[in-house]
XYZ file of C-alpha atoms in Angstrom:
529
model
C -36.182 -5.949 -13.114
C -36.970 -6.598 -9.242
C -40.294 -6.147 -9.764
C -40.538 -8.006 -12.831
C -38.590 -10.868 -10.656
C -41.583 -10.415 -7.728
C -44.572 -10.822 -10.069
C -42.434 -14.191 -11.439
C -42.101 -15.125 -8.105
C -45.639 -14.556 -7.362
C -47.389 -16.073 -10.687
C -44.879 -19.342 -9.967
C -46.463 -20.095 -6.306
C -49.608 -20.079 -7.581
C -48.433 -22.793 -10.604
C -46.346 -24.347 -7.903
C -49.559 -25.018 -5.768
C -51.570 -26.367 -8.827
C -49.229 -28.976 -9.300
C -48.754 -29.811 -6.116
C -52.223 -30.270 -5.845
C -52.145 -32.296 -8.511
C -49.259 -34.622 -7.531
C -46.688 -32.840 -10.198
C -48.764 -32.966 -13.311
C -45.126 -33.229 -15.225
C -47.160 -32.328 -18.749
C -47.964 -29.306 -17.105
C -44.667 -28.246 -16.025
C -43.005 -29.167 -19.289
C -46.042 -27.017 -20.284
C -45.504 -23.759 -18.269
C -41.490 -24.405 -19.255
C -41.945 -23.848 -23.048
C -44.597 -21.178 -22.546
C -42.132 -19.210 -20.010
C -40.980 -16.085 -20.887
C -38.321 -15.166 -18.583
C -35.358 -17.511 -16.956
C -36.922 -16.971 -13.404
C -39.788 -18.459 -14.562
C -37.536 -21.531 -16.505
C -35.646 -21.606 -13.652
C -38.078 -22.710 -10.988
C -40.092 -24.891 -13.495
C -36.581 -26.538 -14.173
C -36.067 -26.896 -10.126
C -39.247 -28.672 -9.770
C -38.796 -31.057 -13.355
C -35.216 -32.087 -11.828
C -36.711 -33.386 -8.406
C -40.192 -34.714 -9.556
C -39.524 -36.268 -13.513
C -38.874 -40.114 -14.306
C -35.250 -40.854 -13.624
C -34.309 -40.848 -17.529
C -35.450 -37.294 -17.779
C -33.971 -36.062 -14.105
C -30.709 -35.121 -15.312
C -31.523 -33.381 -18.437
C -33.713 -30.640 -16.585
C -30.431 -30.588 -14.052
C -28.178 -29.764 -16.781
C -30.554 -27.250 -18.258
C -30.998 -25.779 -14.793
C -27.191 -25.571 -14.145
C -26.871 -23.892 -17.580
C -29.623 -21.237 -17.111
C -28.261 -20.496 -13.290
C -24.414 -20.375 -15.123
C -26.301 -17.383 -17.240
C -28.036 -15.564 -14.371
C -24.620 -15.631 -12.235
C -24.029 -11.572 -12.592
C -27.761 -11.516 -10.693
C -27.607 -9.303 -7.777
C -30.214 -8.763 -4.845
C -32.617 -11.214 -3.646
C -32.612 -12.280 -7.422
C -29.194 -13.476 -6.908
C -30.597 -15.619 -3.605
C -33.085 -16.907 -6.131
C -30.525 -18.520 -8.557
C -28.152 -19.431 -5.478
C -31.302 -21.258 -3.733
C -32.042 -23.598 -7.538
C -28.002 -23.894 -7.690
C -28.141 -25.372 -4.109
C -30.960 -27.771 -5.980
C -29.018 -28.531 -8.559
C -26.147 -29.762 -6.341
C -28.195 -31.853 -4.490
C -30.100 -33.386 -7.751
C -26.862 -33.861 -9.351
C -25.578 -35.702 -5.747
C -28.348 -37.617 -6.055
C -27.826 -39.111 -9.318
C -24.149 -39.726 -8.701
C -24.963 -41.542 -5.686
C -27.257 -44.109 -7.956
C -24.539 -44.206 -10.107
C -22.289 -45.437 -6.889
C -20.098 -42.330 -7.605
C -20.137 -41.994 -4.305
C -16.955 -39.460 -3.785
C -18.168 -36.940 -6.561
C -22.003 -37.408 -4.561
C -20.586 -35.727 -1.294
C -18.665 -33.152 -3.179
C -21.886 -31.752 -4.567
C -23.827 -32.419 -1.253
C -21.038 -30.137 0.336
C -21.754 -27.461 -2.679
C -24.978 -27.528 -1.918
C -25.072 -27.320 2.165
C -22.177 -24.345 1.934
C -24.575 -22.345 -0.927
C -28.177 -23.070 1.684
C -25.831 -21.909 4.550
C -25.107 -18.292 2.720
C -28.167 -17.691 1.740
C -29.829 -19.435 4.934
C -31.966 -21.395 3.425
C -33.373 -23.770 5.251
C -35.558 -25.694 3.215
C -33.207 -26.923 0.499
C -30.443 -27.604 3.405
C -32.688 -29.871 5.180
C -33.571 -31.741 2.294
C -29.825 -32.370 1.206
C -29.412 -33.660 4.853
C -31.657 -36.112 4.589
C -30.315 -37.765 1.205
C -26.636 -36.938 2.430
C -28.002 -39.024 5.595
C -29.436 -41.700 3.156
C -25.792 -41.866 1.536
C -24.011 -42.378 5.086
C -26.898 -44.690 5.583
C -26.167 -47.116 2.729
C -22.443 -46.863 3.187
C -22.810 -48.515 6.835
C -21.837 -45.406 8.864
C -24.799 -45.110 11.169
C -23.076 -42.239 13.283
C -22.613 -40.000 10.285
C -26.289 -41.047 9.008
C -28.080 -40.551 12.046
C -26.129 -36.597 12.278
C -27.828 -35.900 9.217
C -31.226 -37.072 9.944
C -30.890 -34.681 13.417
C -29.554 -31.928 11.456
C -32.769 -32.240 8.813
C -34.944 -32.693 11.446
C -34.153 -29.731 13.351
C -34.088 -27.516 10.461
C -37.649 -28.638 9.184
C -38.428 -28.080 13.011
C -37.540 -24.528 12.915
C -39.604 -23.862 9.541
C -42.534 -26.147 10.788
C -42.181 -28.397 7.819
C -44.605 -31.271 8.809
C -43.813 -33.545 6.296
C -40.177 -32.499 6.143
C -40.551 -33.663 10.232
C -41.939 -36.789 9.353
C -39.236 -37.791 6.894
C -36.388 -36.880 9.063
C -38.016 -39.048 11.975
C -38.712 -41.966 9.590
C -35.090 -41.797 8.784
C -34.437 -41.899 12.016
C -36.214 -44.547 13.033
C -34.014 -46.428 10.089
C -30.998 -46.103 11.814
C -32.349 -47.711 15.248
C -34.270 -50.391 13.444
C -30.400 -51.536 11.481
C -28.676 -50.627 15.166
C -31.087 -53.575 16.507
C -32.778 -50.566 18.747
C -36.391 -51.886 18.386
C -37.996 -49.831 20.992
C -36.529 -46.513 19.836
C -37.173 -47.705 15.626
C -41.024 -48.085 16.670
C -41.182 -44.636 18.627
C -40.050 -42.563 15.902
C -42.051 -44.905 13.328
C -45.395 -44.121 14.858
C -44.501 -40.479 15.175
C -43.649 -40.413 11.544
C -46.814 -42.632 10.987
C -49.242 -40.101 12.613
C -48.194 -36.851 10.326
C -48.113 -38.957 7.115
C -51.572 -40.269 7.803
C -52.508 -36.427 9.281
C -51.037 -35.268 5.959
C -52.923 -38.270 3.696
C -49.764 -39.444 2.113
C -50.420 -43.033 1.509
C -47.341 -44.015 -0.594
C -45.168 -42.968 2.718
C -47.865 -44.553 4.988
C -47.236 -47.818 3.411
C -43.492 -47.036 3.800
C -43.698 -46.952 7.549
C -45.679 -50.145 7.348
C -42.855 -51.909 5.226
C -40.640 -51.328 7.786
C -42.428 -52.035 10.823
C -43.393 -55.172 9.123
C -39.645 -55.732 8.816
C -39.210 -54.849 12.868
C -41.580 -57.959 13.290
C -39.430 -59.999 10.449
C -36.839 -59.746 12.464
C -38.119 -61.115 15.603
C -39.573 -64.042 13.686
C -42.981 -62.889 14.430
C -44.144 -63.729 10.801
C -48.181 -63.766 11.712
C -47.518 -59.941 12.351
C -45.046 -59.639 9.440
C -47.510 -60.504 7.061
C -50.060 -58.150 8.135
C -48.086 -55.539 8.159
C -46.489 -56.264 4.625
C -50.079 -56.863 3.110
C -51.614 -53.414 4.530
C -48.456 -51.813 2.781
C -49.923 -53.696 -0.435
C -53.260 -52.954 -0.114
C -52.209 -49.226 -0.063
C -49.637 -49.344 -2.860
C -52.201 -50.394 -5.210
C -54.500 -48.585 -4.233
C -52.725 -45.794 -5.696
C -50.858 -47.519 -8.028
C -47.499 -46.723 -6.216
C -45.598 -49.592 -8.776
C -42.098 -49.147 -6.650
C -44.013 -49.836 -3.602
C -45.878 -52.193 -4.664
C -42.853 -54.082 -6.597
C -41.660 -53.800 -2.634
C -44.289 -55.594 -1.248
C -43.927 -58.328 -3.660
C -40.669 -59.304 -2.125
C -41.206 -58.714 1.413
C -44.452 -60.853 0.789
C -42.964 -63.588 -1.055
C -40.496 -63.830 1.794
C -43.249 -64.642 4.504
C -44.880 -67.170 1.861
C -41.662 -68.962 1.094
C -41.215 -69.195 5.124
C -44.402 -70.142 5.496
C -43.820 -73.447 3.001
C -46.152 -71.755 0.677
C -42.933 -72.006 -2.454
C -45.349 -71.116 -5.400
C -46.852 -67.996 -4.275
C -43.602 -66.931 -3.505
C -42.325 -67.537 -6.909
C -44.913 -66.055 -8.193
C -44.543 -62.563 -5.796
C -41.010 -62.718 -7.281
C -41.698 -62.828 -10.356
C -44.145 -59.269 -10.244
C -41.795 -57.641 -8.122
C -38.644 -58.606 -10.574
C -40.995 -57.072 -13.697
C -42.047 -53.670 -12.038
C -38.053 -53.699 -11.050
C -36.601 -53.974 -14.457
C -39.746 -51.725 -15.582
C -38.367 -48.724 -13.241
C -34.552 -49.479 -13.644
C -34.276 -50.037 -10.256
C -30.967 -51.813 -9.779
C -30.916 -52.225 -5.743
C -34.525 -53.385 -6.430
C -33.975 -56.362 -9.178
C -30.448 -57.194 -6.983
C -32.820 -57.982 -4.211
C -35.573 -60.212 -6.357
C -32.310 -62.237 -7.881
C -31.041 -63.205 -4.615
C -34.653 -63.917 -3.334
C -35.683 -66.212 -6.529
C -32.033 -67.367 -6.178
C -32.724 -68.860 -3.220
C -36.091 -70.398 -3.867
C -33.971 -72.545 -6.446
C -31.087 -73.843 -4.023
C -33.947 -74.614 -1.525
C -35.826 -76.754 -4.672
C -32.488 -78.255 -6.094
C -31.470 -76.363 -8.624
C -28.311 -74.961 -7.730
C -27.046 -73.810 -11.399
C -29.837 -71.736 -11.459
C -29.376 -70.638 -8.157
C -25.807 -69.180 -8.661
C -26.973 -67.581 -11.274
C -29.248 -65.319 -10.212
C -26.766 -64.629 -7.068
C -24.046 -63.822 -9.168
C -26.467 -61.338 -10.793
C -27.655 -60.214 -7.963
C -24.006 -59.926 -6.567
C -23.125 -57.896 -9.584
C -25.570 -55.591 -9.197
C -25.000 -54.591 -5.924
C -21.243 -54.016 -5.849
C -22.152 -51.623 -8.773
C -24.778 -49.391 -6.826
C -22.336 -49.930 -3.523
C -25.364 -51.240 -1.136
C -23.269 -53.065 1.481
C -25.897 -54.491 3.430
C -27.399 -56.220 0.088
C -23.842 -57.224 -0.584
C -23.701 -58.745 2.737
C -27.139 -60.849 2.266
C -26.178 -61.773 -1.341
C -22.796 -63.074 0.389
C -25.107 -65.131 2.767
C -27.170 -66.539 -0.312
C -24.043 -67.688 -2.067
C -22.257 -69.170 1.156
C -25.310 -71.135 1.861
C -25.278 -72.937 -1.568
C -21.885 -73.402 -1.748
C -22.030 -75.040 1.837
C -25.019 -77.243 0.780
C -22.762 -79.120 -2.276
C -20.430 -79.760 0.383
C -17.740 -76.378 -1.317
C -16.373 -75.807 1.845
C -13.663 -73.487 1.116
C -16.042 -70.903 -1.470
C -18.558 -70.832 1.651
C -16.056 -70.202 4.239
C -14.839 -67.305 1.804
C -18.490 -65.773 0.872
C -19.406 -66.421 4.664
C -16.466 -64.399 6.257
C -16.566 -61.525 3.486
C -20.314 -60.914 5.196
C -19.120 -61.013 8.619
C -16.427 -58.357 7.577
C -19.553 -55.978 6.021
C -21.808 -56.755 9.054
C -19.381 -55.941 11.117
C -18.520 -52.847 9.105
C -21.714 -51.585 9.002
C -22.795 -52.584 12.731
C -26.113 -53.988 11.917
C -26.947 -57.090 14.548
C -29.549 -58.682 12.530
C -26.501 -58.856 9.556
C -24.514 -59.922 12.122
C -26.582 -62.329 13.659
C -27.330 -64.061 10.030
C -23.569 -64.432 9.608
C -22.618 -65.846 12.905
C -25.504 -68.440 12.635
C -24.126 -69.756 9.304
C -20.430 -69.517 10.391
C -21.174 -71.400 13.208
C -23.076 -73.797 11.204
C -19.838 -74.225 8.891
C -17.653 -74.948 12.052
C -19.846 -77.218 13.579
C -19.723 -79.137 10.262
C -16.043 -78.774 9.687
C -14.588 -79.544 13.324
C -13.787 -76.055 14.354
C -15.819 -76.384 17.601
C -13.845 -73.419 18.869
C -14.658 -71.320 16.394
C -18.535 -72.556 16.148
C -18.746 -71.391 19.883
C -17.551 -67.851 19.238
C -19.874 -67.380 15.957
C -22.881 -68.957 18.144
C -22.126 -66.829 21.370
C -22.347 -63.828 18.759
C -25.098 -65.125 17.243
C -27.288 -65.409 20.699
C -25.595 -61.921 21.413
C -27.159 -60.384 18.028
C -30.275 -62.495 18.246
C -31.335 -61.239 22.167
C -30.379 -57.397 21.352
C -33.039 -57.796 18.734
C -35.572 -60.410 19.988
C -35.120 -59.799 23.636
C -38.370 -59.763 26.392
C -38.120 -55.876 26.391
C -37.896 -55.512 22.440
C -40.875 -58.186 22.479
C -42.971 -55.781 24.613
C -42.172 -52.571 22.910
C -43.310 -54.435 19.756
C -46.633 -55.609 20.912
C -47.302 -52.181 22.943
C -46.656 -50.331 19.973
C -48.849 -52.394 17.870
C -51.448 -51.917 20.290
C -51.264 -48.640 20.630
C -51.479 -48.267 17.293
C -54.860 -50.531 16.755
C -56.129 -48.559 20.132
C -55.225 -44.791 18.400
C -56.825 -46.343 15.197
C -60.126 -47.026 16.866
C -59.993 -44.253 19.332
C -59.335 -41.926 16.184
C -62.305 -44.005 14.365
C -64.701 -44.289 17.313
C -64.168 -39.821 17.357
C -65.294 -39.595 14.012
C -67.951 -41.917 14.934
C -69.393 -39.656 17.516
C -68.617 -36.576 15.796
C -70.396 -37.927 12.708
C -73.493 -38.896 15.620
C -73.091 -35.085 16.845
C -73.466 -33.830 13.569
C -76.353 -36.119 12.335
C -77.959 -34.779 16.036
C -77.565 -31.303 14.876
C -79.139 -32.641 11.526
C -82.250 -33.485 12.901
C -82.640 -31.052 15.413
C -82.281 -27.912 13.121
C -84.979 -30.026 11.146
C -87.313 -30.469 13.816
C -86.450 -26.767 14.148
C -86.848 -26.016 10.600
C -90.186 -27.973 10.271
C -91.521 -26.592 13.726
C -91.118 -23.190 12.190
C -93.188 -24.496 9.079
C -95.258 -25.957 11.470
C -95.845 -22.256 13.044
C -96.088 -20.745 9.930
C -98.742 -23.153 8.723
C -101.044 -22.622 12.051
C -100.472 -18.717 11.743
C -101.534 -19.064 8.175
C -104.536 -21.226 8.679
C -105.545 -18.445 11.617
C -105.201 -15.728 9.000
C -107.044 -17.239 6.581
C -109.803 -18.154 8.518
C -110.041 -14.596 10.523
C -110.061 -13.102 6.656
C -112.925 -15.759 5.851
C -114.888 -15.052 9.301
C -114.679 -11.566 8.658
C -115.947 -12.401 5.008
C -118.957 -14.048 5.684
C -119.413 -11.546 8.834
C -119.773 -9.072 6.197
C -121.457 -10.850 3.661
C -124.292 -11.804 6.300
C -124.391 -7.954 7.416
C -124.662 -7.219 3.522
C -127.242 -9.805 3.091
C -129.473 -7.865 6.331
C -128.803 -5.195 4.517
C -130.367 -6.671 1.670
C -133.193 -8.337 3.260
C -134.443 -5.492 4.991
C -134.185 -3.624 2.156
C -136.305 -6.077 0.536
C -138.912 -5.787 3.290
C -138.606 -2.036 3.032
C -139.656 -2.339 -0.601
C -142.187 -4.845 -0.425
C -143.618 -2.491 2.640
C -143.403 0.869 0.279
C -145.050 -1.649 -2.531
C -147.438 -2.770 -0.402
C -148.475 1.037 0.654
C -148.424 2.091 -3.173
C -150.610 -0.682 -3.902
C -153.327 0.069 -1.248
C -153.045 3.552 -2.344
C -153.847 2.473 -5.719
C -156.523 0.466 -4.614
C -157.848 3.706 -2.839
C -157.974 5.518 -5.910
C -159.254 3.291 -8.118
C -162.134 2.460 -5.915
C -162.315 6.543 -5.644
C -162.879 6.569 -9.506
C -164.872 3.643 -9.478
C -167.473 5.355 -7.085
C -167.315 8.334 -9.042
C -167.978 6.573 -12.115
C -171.199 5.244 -10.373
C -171.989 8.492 -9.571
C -171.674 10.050 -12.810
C -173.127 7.128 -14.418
C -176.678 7.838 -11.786
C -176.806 11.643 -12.603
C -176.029 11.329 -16.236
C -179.094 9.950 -18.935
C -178.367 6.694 -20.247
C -177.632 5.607 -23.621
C -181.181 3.881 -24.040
C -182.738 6.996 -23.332
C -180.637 8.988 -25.720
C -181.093 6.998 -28.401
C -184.704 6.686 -27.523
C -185.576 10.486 -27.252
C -182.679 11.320 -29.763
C -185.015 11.128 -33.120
C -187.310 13.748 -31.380
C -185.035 16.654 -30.555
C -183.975 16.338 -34.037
C-alpha cells in the first residue's frame, strides 16, 4: 500500500507540473479525476479542482474532497499526512467560500481547523497560504493589526521554504495594509519588492495587480496624470491576457480618472464594461463598486432618482459580503446626494455612519473623505464648531497621506522603477550586442576555417595536377624518345635493306653478264635440236 501510495505520489507531480504549465487546464484535471484509479490519486486532483475551478464548481470538488478524506481517515503513515495535508485544504477552501458568503464566524472556525491540522503535520505550504486569506479576512473586516500578523506569519513561512511567489504575495499584502494605514513610503517599498519577483516569475495578471494599486497610492495624493498611467498599464496587461476580473478592475479605476478629468462619457462608458464582466463573474464586491461609481455619475448630471438607486444597490450589496470600507464609500455616495437636495438630516445620518467605519477600520484616506464632507455639512448648517474639528481631521488625514515626504517617496519610487526598467532593458540590450558579437566572430571564425580549408584544398589539388602533368611530360619523353629510337632502328633496317637489295641487284648484273641471253638462246636453240 505505501508503495502503491509513492508511485501515486510520484505519477501526480508529474500531472501536477503539466497543468501548472499549462495554467490549470481544468478539462484535464476533471480528466485525470474520472480516469483515477485510486483515492490518492482523486484526492490530489480534487485538492487542485477546489482551489483552481470557476467559483460555481469550487465547492462541489470541496465536498467531494471532504468526503473522500472522511473515507481515508483510518490511513496511517505518511499516507495519513497525505489526507491530513488535502483536509487542511479543504478547511481553508471551505473558509474561503464562507467568507464570500460574509459567514464570517464559521470562515475563522475552518481557518483555525486548518492552521491546527498544517501545524501537526508541519506543513508549511498549506499554513502559509491560509495565512494569507485569514490575513485578507482581518483585512476586509478593518483590523489592520490582526491582518498585517498574518501577512508576517505567511511571509515568513514561504521564507523558510523559499516560496518566491508565495514571498511576493505575502509582501503585496503587506504593502496593502500600509497603503489603507496612509503609510505611503512603506506601501511602495514592499510594492516594488513584490513587483520585481512577479515580473522575475512572468506573472502578468499579479503584475497588473501591483500596478492597480500603486496607481491607487497616486489616486490618493491627487496626482491623477500618474494615476492614469498606472491604471492604463494595468489594462494594457489584463487584456493582454484576457484577465476579465482585472480588466473589469481597470474599467472602474479608469472611469474614475475620466470622470475627474471632466471627460463624463468615457466614464460611463468604462462603467458600463466593468458592471458587465462583474455580473458575468458574480462578483458582488465588484458590481457594489460599479453601482456606487455610475451612481454617482447620475447625482453629478441631475438625476438623483437614478442615483439612489444604484447606491441603494450598491449599499445592499455590500452589507451582504461585509466589505466595510465599500460600506463606508457607499455611505459617502448617499450622504452627498442627500446633502445636494438640501436632506439635511439623511446626510448627517449616512455621513456620521462613515465616520464611525473609518474610524473603525483606521484608514486616513476614509477618514479624510468623511471629515471633508462633515465639515462641508457644518459649514452649511451653522455648526462652525463642529466644521473646525471635521476640517482639522481632515488636514490631519490629508498631510499623513499627501505630505512632502510621502510626495518624495512617490516620485523616487516611480523613478526608480522607470531607472530599474531601463537599466534591466539597456542589460539585455548589451547582452543581446555580446551575443550578436559572439555571432559574428565564431562566423568570421567559422568562414576563416572554410577559408583555410579552401586554400589547403586548392594547394592539394594543384600539387596532384603539377605532379600530373610532371608525369605526363616524363611519359611523353618517354614516348618521344622512344619514337626517335624507332625511327633510328627504322632508319638502320632500311639502309640495311637498301644494302641488300643493291647486293642482289649487282649480283643480278653479274649473273645476267656470265649467263647467255635469251636472243641467243632462241637464236642457236633450233640448232642443238
Amino acid at each position: 500500500m505505501k508503495s502503491n501510495y509513492f508511485i501515486t505520489c510520484l505519477i501526480f507531480v508529474f500531472i501536477q507540473a503539466a497543468l501548472f504549465a499549462q495554467q490549470f487546464n481544468i478539462d484535464s484535471l476533471k480528466l485525470v479525476l474520472k480516469n483515477a484509479k485510486n483515492d490518492t490519486t482523486r484526492c490530489a486532483v480534487l485538492g487542485l479542482l477546489a482551489e483552481s475551478a470557476n467559483e460555481q464548481e469550487i465547492p462541489e470538488f470541496n465536498d467531494q474532497l471532504f468526503k473522500l478524506i472522511e473515507r481515508n481517515s483510518a490511513a496511517t503513515g505518511d499516507l495519513k499526512k497525505f489526507y491530513l495535508k488535502y483536509l487542511a485544504s479543504a478547511n481553508n477552501n471551505l473558509a474561503l467560500i464562507e467568507q464570500n458568503k460574509s459567514e464570517i464566524e464559521k470562515a475563522i472556525v475552518h481557518y483555525n481547523i486548518g492552521i491546527k491540522i498544517c501545524e501537526e503535520i508541519h506543513n508549511q505550504n498549506v499554513l502559509a497560504l491560509i495565512y494569507n486569506n485569514f490575513g485578507v479576512l482581518y483585512s476586509d473586516q478593518g483590523d489592520s493589526k490582526k491582518a498585517l500578523e498574518c501577512y508576517e506569519k505567511s511571509l515568513k513561512l514561504y521564507e523558510n521554504i523559499n516560496d518566491k511567489n508565495g514571498i511576493a504575495y505575502s509582501i503585496f499584502y503587506i504593502a496593502g495594509i500600509y497603503r489603507n494605514n496612509g503609510e505611503i513610503e512603506k506601501a511602495l517599498v514592499n510594492y516594488e519588492k513584490s513587483l520585481k519577483v512577479f515580473e522575475a516569475i512572468g506573472d502578468k495578471k499579479l503584475i497588473a495587480n501591483v500596478f492597480n494599486n500603486m496607481g491607487a497610492i497616486y489616486q490618493m495624493q491627487n496626482d491623477l496624470t500618474m494615476t492614469l498611467d498606472y491604471y492604463t498599464r494595468a489594462f494594457k496587461i489584463n487584456k493582454e491576457i484576457n484577465h476579465k476580473s482585472g480588466i473589469a478592475y481597470s474599467y472602474n479605476n479608469m472611469a474614475y480618472v475620466y470622470n475627474r478629468l471632466g471627460e463624463v462619457e468615457k466614464a460611463i462608458e468604462y462603467l458600463d464594461e466593468s458592471l458587465k464582466l462583474r455580473i458575468e463573474l458574480g462578483d458582488k464586491k465588484g458590481i457594489a463598486l460599479a453601482y456606487l461609481n455610475i451612481g454617482s455619475i447620475h447625482r453629478d448630471k441631475g438625476d438623483p432618482k437614478k442615483a439612489l438607486e444604484y447606491f441603494t444597490e450598491s449599499l445592499k450589496l455590500r452589507e451582504e459580503v461585509g466589505d466595510k470600507h465599500g460600506i463606508s464609500q457607499t455611505l459617502n455616495g448617499i450622504g452627498r446626494l442627500y446633502f445636494k437636495q438640501k436632506k439635511y438630516p439623511e446626510a448627517l445620518n449616512a455621513y456620521s455612519r462613515s465616520m464611525k467605519i473609518a474610524k473603525e477600520l483606521g484608514y486616513p484616506d476614509d477618514i479624510k473623505k468623511a471629515a471633508q464632507l462633515l465639515n462641508e455639512y457644518y459649514k452649511t448648517t451653522g455648526n462652525y464648531a463642529a466644521a473646525l474639528e471635521n476640517y482639522e481631521l481632515y488636514i490631519t488625514m490629508r498631510d499623513s497621506i499627501n505630505n512632502t515626504e510621502t510626495r518624495k517617496a512617490s516620485v523616487k519610487s516611480q523613478l526608480k522603477y522607470e531607472y530599474e526598467k531601463k537599466a534591466a532593458a539597456d542589460s539585455v540590450k548589451v547582452s543581446e550586442e555580446k551575443k550578436l558579437t559572439v555571432i559574428q566572430l565564431k562566423q568570421e571564425e567559422t568562414q576563416r576555417y572554410f577559408l583555410y580549408a579552401g586554400l589547403f584544398l586548392t594547394l592539394l589539388f594543384g600539387g596532384i595536377m603539377f605532379n600530373r602533368f610532371r608525369l605526363t611530360k616524363k611519359q611523353k619523353t618517354i614516348i618521344e624518345n622512344q619514337k626517335t629510337f624507332v625511327e633510328h632502328q627504322k632508319h638502320i633496317v632500311e639502309e640495311k635493306q637498301k644494302e641488300i637489295l643493291d647486293s642482289i641487284r649487282y649480283a643480278k648484273r653479274i649473273q645476267q653478264s656470265l649467263l647467255p641471253t635469251e636472243k641467243y638462246i632462241s637464236k642457236n636453240l633450233p640448232e642443238i635440236k
